Short mmCIF file of C-alpha atoms and ligand atoms in Angstrom, two decimals:
data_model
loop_
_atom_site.label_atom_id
_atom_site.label_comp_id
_atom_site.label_asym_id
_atom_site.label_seq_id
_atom_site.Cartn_x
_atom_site.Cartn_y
_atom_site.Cartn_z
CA UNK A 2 -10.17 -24.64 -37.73
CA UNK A 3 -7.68 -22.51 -35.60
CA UNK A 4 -9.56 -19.34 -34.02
CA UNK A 5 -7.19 -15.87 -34.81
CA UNK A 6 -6.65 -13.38 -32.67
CA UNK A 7 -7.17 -10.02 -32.95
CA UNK A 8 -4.10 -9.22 -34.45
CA UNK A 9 -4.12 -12.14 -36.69
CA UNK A 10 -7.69 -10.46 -37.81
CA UNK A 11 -6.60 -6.91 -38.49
CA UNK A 12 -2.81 -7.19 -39.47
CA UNK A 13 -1.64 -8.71 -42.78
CA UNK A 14 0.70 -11.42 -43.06
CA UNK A 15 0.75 -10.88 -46.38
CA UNK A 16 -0.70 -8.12 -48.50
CA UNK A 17 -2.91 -10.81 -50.35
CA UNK A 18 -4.90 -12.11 -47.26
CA UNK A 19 -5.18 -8.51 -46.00
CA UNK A 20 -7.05 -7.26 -49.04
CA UNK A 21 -9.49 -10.34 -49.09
CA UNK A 22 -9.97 -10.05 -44.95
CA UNK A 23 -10.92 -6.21 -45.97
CA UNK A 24 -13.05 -6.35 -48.64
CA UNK A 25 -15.48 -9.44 -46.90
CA UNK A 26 -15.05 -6.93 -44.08
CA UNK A 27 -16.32 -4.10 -46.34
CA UNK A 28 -19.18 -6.43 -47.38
CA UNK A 29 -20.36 -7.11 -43.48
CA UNK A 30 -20.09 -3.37 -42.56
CA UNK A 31 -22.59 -2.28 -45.51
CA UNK A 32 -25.41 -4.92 -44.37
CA UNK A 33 -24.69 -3.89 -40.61
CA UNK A 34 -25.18 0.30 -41.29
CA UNK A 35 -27.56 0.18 -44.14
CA UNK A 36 -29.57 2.76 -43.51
CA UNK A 37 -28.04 6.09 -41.69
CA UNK A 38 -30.79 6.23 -38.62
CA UNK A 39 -29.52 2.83 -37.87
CA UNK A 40 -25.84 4.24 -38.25
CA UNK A 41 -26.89 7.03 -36.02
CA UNK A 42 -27.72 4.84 -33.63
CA UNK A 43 -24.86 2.62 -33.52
CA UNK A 44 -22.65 5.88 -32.80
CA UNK A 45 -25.09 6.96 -29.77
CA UNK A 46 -24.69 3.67 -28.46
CA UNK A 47 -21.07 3.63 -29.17
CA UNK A 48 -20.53 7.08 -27.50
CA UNK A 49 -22.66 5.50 -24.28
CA UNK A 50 -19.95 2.73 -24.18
CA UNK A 51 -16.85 4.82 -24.60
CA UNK A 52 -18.39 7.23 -21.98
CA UNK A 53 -19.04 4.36 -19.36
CA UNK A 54 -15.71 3.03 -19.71
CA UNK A 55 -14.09 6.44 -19.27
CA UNK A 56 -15.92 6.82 -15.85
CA UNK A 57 -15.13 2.99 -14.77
CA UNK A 58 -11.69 3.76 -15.58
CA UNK A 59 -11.41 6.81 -13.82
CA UNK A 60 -13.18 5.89 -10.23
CA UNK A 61 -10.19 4.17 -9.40
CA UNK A 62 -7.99 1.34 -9.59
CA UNK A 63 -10.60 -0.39 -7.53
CA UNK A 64 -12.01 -1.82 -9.69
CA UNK A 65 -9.10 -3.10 -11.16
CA UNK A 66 -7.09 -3.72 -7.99
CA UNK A 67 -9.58 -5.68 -5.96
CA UNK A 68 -6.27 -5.27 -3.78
CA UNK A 69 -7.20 -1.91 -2.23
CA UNK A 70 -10.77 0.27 -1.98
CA UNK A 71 -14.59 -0.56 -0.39
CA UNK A 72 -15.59 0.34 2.63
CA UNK A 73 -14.21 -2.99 4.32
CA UNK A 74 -10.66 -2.04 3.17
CA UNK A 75 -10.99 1.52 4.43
CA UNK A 76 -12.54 0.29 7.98
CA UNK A 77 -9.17 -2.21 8.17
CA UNK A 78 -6.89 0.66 7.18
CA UNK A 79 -8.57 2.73 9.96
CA UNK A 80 -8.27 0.61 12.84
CA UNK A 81 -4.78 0.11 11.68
CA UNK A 82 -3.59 3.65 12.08
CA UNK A 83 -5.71 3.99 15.18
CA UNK A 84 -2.72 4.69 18.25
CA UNK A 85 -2.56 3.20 21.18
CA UNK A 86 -0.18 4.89 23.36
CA UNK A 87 0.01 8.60 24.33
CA UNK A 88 1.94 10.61 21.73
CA UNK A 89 2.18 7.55 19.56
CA UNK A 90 2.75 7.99 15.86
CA UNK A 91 0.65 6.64 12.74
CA UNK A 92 3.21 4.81 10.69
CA UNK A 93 2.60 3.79 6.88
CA UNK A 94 5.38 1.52 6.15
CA UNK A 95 6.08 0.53 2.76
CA UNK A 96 7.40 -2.75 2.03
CA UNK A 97 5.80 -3.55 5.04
CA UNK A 98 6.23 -7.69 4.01
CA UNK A 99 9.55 -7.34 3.18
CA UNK A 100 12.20 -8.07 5.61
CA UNK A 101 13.36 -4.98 7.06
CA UNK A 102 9.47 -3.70 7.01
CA UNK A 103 7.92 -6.35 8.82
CA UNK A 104 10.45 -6.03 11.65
CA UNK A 105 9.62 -2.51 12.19
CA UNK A 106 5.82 -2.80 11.62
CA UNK A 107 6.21 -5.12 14.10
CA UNK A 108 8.59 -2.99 16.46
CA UNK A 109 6.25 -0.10 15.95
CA UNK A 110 2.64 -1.58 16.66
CA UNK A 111 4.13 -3.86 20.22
CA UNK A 112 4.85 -0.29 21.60
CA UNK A 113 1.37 0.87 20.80
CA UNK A 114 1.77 3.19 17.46
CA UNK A 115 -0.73 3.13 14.63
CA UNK A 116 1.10 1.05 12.09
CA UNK A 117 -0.50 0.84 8.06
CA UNK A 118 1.93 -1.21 5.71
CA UNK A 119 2.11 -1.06 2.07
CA UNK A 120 3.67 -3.82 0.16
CA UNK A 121 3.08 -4.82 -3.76
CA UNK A 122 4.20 -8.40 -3.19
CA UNK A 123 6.25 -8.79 -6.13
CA UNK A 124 7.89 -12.08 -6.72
CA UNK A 125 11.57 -10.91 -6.92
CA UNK A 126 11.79 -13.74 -4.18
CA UNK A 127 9.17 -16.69 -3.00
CA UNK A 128 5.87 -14.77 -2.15
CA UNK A 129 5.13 -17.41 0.10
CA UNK A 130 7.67 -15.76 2.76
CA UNK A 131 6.02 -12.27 2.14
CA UNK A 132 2.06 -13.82 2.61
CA UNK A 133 4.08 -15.54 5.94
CA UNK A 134 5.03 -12.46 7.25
CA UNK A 135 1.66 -10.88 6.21
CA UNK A 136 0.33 -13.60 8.70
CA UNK A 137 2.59 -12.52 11.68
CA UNK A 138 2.08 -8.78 11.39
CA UNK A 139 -2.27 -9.64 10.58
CA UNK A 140 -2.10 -11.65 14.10
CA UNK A 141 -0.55 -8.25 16.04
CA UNK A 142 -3.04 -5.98 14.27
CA UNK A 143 -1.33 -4.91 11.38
CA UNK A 144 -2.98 -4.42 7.94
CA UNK A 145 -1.09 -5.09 4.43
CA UNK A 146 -2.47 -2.53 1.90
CA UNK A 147 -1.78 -4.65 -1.19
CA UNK A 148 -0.38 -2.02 -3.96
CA UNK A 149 2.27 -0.46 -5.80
CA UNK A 150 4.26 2.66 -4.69
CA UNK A 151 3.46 3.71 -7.65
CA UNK A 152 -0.18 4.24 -6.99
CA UNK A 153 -1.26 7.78 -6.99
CA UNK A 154 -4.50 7.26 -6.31
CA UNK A 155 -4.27 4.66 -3.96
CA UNK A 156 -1.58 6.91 -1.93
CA UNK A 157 -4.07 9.78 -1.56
CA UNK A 158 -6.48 7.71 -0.53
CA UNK A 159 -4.48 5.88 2.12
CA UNK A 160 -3.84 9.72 3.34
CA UNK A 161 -7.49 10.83 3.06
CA UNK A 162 -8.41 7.72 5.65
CA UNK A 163 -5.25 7.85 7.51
CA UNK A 164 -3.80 11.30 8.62
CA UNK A 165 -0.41 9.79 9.46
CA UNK A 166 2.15 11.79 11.38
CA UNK A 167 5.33 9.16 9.66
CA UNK A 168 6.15 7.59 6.62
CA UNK A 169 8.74 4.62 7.09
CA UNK A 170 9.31 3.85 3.45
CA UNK A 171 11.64 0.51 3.23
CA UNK A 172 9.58 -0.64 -0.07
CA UNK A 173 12.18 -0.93 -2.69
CA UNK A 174 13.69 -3.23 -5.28
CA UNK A 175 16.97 -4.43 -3.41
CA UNK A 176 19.46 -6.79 -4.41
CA UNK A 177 23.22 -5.34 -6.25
CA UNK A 178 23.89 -8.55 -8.81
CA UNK A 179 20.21 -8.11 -9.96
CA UNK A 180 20.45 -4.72 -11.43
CA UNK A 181 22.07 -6.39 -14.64
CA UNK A 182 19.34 -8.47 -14.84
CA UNK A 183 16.48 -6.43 -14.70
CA UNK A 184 17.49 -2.30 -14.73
CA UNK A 185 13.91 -1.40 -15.17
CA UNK A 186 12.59 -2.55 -12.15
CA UNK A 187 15.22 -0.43 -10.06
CA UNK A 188 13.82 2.83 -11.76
CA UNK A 189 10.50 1.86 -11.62
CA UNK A 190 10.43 1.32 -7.69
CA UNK A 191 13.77 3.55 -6.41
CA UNK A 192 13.03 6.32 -8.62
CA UNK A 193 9.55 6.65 -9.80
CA UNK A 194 8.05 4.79 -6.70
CA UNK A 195 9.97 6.99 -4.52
CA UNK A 196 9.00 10.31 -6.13
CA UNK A 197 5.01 9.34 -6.32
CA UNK A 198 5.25 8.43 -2.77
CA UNK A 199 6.77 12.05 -2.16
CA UNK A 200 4.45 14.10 -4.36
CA UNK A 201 1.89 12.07 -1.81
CA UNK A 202 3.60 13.63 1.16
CA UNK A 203 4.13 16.82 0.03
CA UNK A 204 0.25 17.24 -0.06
CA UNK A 205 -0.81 15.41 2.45
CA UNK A 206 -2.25 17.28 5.58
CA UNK A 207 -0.49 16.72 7.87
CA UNK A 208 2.68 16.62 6.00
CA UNK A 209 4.28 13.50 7.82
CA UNK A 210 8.12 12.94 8.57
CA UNK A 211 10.05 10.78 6.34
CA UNK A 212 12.20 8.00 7.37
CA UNK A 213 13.46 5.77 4.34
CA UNK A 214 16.09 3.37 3.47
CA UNK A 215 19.40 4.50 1.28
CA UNK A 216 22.05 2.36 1.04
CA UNK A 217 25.82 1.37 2.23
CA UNK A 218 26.00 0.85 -1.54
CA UNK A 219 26.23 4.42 -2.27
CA UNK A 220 30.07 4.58 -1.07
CA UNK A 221 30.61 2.49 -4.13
CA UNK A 222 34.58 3.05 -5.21
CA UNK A 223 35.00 4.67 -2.06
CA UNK A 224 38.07 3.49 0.20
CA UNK A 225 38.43 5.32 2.79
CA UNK A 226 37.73 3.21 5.88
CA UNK A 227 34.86 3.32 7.38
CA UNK A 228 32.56 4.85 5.64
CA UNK A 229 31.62 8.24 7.03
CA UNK A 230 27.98 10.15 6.11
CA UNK A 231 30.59 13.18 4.60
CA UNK A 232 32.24 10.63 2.28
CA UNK A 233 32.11 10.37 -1.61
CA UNK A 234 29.21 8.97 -2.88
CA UNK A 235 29.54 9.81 -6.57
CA UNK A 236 31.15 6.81 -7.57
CA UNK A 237 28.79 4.20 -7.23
CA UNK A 238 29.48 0.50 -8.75
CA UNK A 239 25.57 -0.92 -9.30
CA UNK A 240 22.63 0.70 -10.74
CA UNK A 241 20.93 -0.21 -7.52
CA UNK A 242 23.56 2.04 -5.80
CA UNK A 243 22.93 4.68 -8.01
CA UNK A 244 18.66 4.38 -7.86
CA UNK A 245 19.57 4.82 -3.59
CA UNK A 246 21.93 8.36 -4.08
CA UNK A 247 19.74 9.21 -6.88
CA UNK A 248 17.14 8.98 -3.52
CA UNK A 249 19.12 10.75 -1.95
CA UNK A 250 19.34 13.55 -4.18
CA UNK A 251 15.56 13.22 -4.71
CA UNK A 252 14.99 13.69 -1.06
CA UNK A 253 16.98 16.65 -0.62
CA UNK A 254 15.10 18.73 -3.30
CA UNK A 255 11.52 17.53 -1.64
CA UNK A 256 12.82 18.47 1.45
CA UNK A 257 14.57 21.84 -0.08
CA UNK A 258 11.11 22.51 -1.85
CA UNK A 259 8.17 21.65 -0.13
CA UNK A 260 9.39 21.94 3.63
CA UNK A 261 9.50 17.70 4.15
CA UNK A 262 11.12 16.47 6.97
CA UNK A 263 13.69 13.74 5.85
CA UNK A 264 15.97 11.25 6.87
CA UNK A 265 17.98 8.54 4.62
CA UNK A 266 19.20 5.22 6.25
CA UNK A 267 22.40 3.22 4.36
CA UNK A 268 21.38 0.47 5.63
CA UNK A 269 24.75 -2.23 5.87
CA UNK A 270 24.00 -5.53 4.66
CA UNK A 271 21.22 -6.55 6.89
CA UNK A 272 20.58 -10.16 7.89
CA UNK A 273 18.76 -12.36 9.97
CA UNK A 274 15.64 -14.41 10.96
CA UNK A 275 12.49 -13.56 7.91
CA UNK A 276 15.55 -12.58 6.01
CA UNK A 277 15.75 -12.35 2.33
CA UNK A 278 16.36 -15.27 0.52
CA UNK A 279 18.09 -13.72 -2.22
CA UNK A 280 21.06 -12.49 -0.05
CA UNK A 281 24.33 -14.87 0.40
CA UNK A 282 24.06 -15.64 4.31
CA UNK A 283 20.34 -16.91 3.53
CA UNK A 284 20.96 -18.75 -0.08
CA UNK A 285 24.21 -20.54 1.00
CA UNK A 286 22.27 -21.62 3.92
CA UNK A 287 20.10 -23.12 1.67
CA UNK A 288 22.65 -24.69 -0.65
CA UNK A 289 25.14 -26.16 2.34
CA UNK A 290 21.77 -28.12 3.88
CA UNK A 291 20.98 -29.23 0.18
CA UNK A 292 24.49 -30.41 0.02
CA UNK A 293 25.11 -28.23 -3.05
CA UNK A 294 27.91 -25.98 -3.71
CA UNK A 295 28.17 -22.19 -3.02
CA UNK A 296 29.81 -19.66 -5.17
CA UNK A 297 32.25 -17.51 -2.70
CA UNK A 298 33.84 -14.68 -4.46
CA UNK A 299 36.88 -12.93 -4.25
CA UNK A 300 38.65 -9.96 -5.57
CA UNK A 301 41.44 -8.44 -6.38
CA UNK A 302 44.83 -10.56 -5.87
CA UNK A 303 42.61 -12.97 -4.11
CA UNK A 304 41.73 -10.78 -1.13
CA UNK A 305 38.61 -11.91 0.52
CA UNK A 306 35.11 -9.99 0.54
CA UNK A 307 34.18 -8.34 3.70
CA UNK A 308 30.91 -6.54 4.92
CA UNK A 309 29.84 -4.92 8.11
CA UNK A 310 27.03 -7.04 8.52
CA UNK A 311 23.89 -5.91 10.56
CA UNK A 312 21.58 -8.06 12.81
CA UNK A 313 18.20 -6.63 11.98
CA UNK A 314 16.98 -6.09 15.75
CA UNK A 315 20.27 -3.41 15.59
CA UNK A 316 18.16 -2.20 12.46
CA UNK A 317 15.01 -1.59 13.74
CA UNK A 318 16.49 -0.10 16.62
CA UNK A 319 17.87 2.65 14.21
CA UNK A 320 14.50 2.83 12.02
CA UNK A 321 12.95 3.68 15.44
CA UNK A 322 15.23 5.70 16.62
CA UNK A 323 15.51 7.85 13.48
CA UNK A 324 11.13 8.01 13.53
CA UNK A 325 11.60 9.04 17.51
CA UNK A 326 14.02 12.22 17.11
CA UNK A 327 12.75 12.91 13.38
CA UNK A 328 11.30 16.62 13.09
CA UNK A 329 8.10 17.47 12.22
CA UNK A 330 7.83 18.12 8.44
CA UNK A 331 6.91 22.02 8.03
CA UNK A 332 4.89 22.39 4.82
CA UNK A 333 1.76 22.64 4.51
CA UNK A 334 -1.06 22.92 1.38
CA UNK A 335 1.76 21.86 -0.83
CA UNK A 336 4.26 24.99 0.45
CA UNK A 337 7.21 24.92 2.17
CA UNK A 338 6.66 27.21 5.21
CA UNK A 339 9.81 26.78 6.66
CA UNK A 340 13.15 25.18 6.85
CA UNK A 341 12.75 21.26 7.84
CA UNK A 342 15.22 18.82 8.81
CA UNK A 343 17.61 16.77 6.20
CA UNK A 344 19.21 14.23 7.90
CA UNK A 345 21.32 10.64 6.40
CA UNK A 346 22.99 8.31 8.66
CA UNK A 347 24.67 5.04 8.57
CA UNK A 348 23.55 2.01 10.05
CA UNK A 349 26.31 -0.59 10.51
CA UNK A 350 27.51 -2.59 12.93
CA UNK A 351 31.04 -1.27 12.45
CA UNK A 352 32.86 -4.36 12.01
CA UNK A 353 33.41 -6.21 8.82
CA UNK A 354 33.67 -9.76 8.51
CA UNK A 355 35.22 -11.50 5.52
CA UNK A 356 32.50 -13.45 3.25
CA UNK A 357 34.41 -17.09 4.18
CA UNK A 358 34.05 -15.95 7.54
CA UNK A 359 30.66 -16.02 7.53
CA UNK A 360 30.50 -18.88 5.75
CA UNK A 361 32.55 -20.91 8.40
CA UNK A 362 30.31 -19.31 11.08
CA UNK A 363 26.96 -20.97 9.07
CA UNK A 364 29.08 -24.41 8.87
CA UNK A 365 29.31 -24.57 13.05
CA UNK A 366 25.71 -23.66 13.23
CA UNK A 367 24.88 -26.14 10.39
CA UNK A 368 27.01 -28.64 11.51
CA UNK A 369 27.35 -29.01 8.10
CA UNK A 370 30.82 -28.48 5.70
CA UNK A 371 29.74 -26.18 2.39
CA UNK A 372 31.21 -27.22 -0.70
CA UNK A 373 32.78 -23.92 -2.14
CA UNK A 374 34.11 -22.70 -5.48
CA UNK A 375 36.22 -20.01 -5.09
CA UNK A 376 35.64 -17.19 -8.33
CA UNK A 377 36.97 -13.97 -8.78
CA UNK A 378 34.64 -11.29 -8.58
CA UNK A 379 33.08 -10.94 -11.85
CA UNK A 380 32.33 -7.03 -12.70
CA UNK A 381 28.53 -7.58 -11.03
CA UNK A 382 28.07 -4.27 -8.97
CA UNK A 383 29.93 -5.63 -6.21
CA UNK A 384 32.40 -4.15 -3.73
CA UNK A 385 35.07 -5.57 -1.79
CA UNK A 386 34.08 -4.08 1.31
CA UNK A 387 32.00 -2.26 3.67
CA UNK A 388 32.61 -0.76 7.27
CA UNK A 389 30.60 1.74 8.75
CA UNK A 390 31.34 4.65 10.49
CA UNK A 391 28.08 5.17 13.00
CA UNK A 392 29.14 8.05 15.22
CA UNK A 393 26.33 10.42 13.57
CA UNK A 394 23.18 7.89 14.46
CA UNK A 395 25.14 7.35 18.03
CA UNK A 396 25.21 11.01 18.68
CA UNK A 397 21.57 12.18 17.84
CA UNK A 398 19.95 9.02 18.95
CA UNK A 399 22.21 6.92 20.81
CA UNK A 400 22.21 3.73 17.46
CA UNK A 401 24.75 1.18 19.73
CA UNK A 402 24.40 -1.96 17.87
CA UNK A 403 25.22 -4.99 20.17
CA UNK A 404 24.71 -8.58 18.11
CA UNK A 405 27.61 -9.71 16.17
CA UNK A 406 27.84 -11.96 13.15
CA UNK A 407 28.03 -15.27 15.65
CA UNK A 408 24.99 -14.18 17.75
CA UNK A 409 22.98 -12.89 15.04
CA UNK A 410 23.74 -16.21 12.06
CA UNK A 411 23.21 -18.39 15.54
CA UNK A 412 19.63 -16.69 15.54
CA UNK A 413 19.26 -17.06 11.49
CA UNK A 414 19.84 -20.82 11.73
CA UNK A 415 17.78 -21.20 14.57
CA UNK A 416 14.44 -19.43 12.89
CA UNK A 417 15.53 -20.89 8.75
CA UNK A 418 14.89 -24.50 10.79
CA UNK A 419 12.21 -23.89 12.54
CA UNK A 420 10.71 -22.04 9.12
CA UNK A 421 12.04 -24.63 6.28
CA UNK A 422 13.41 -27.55 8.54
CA UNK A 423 16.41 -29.33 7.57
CA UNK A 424 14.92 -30.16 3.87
CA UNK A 425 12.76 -28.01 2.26
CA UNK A 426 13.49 -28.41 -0.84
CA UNK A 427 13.76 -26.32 -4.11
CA UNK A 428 10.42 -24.02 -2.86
CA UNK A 429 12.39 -20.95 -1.94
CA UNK A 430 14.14 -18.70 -4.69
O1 LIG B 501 24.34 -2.95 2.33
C1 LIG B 501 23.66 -2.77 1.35
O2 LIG B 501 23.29 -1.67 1.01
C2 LIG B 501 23.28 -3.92 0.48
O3 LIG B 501 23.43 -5.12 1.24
C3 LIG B 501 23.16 -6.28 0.52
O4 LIG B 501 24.08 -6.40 -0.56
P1 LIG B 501 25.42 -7.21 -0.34
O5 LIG B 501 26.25 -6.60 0.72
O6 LIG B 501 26.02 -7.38 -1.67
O7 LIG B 501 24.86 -8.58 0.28
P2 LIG B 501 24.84 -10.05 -0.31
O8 LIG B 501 24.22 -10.09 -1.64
O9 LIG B 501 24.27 -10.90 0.75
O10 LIG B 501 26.40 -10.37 -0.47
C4 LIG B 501 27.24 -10.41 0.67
C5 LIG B 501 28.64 -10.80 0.26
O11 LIG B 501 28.61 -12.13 -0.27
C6 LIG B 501 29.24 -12.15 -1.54
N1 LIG B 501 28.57 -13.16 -2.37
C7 LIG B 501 27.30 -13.00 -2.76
C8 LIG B 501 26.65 -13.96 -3.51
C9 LIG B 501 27.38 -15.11 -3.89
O12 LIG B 501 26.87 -16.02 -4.57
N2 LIG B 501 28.68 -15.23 -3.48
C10 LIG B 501 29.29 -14.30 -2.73
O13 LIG B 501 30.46 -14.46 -2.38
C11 LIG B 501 29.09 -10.76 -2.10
O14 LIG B 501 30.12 -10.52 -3.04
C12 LIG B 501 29.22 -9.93 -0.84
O15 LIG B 501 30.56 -9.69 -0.58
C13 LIG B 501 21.76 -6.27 -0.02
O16 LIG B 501 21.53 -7.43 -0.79
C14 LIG B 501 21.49 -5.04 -0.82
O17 LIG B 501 20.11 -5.02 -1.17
C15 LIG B 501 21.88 -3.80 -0.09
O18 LIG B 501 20.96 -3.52 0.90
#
């Protein structure tokens, strides 16, 4: 006979079986409690129960989480953070095995700081790259706290053990086109992540700087050419755009508040080697070497895509130098105790390249002819360009990015064979 479960057992199918299930229910309950010292007794024990559950609950997602917590965890966090050059920093980076996060983890720890990452490992693309990059950053001393942003109480403990002087928080859910797919997971890590990490911050002691990543996306409808940091950003075209200037605003008002010392990053369409496989340079990669075809929009009248594509070593460069010149955050026992810094600046590379561009740049390094289908852009969140205007990150900290789109896709290729080889497959997303 088929077992039921639990909701099978308590809720009627049909108002028949319900009143049979109850009154053999009835019957049991009577021969269970006959007497009242016995009933007594079951409620003390049942009280006991409720009680010990309450208190296992509430010491901690440990116990839940065998992610994060123990005395072995806290010891690997430690010698994480420890610094190894004079004036170094202690770093937590979130999204630390994400793309942009291990390459400044990385960046970070080879000059000696104390580096702690943070990542959740969620499968929004093959997990298998994030546990790879895990590895690399493991092998150079790095340690992965596995959690959520989201994580109160893992936050303030990570700030208990650590008392770290930066937060480089790159953990986010990225990705324009996948906003229509799944809203929910933009607010839940752009919005909520983002203020739970900042109510983490604004008590920590020492407040620590904040360096985090925005967006080019926020310039959404905007056409004015290139994109200045004084620009419109009120017209975005993707919820994920409008998660990263709701960040923005978010920012402002912990900084306005509570004395943090902040600075936003719009990022410009980052690429290269431990890339993301959802993006187009890495996917069509995927599908010209597979011999399959690749979807290449266009827009209006035809006109091709561009972007200002970024080679992340120009990236990190900026992530550093925005950590490096950052203020110290002035707040302290949750007060503001003076003004603090409020900084955003673009990081591009300041010239665009058209999407088939790039594409015939992947061919030569391929040696391989895509098959394209040319579409018009369907109303996804996308824009039809992006140029960056980086005089702001060039003034306070000298950002000069140097690798074009040939150099750095030259690179991509190179690492994507050496990582996959020339046919691996359906295993990446
Ligand atoms: O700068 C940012 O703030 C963002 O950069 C990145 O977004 P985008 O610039 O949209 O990059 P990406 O998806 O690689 O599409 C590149 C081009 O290929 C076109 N594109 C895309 C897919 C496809 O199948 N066909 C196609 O033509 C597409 O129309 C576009 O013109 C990050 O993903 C995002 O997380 C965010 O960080």
């Amino acid at each position: 006979m088929p077992s039921m479960s639990a909701e099978e057992l308590f809720l009627p199918s049909t108002p028949g079986k319900f009143k049979d299930k109850s009154h053999s229910m009835q019957r049991q309950f009577h021969r269970c409690f006959a007497s009242t010292s016995t009933m007594f007794l079951w409620a003390l024990f049942l009280v006991a129960l409720t009680a010990a559950y309450l208190s296992f609950v509430d010491s901690g997602s440990k116990y839940f989480n065998t992610a994060w917590g123990g005395i072995h965890w806290e010891k690997q966090v430690r010698a994480s953070a420890q610094i190894h050059r004079t004036n170094g920093f202690s770093v937590l980076v979130t999204g630390a095995a994400g793309f942009v996060g291990s390459h400044v983890s990385l960046a970070l720890r080879k000059r000696g700081d104390g580096v702690v990452g943070l990542d959740n490992f969620n499968n929004y693309y093959d997990p298998a790259l994030k546990n790879a990059r895990k590895e690399l950053l493991n092998a150079h001393g790095v340690f992965i706290v596995e959690g959520d942003v989201n994580d109160a109480k893992m936050l303030a403990r990570l700030f208990e053990i650590a008392r770290f002087t930066h937060v480089m928080h790159l953990a986010a859910q990225a990705g324009v086109r996948y906003a229509m797919e799944n809203p929910h997971s933009y607010i839940h890590s752009n919005i909520a992540g983002l203020v739970t990490l900042l109510e983490a911050c604004k008590i920590a002691e020492p407040q620590p700087s904040i360096v985090w990543a925005s967006s080019s996306s926020v310039y959404g409808l905007n056409e004015k050419a290139p994109f200045s940091e004084s620009d419109r950003t009120d017209r975005p075209a993707s919820l994920y755009a409008a998660t990263k200037k709701a960040g923005e605003e978010i920012t402002h008002t912990y900084n306005h508040i509570y004395g943090l010392s902040i600075t936003g990053l719009r990022f410009f369409t980052v690429y290269g080697p431990w890339g993301r496989p959802d993006m187009a340079y890495f996917s069509f990669t995927r599908n010209i070497l597979q011999g399959k075809a690749i979807t290449v929009y266009r827009g209006k009248n035809h006109a091709d895509l561009a972007r200002d594509f970024t080679y992340i070593d120009d990236i990190v460069k900026g992530c550093v130098g925005s950590l490096d010149t950052a203020k110290k955050s002035t707040g302290s026992g949750g007060k503001k105790r003076g003004p603090a810094q409020f900084r955003i600046f673009n990081l591009g590379n300041t010239s665009p390249v058209t999407v088939p561009m790039m594409v015939g740049i992947l061919e030569k390094h391929l040696k391989v002819k895509a098959k394209k289908n040319l579409v018009d852009m369907p109303g996804n969140g996308d824009v039809p360009f992006t140029h960056a205007n980086i005089s702001y990150a060039r003034k306070e900290f000298g950002y000069n990015p140097t690798t074009d789109l040939q150099t750095g896709l030259k690179k991509f290729v190179k690492w994507y064979l050496s990582y996959y080889g020339y046919n691996h497959g359906n295993s990446v997303k």
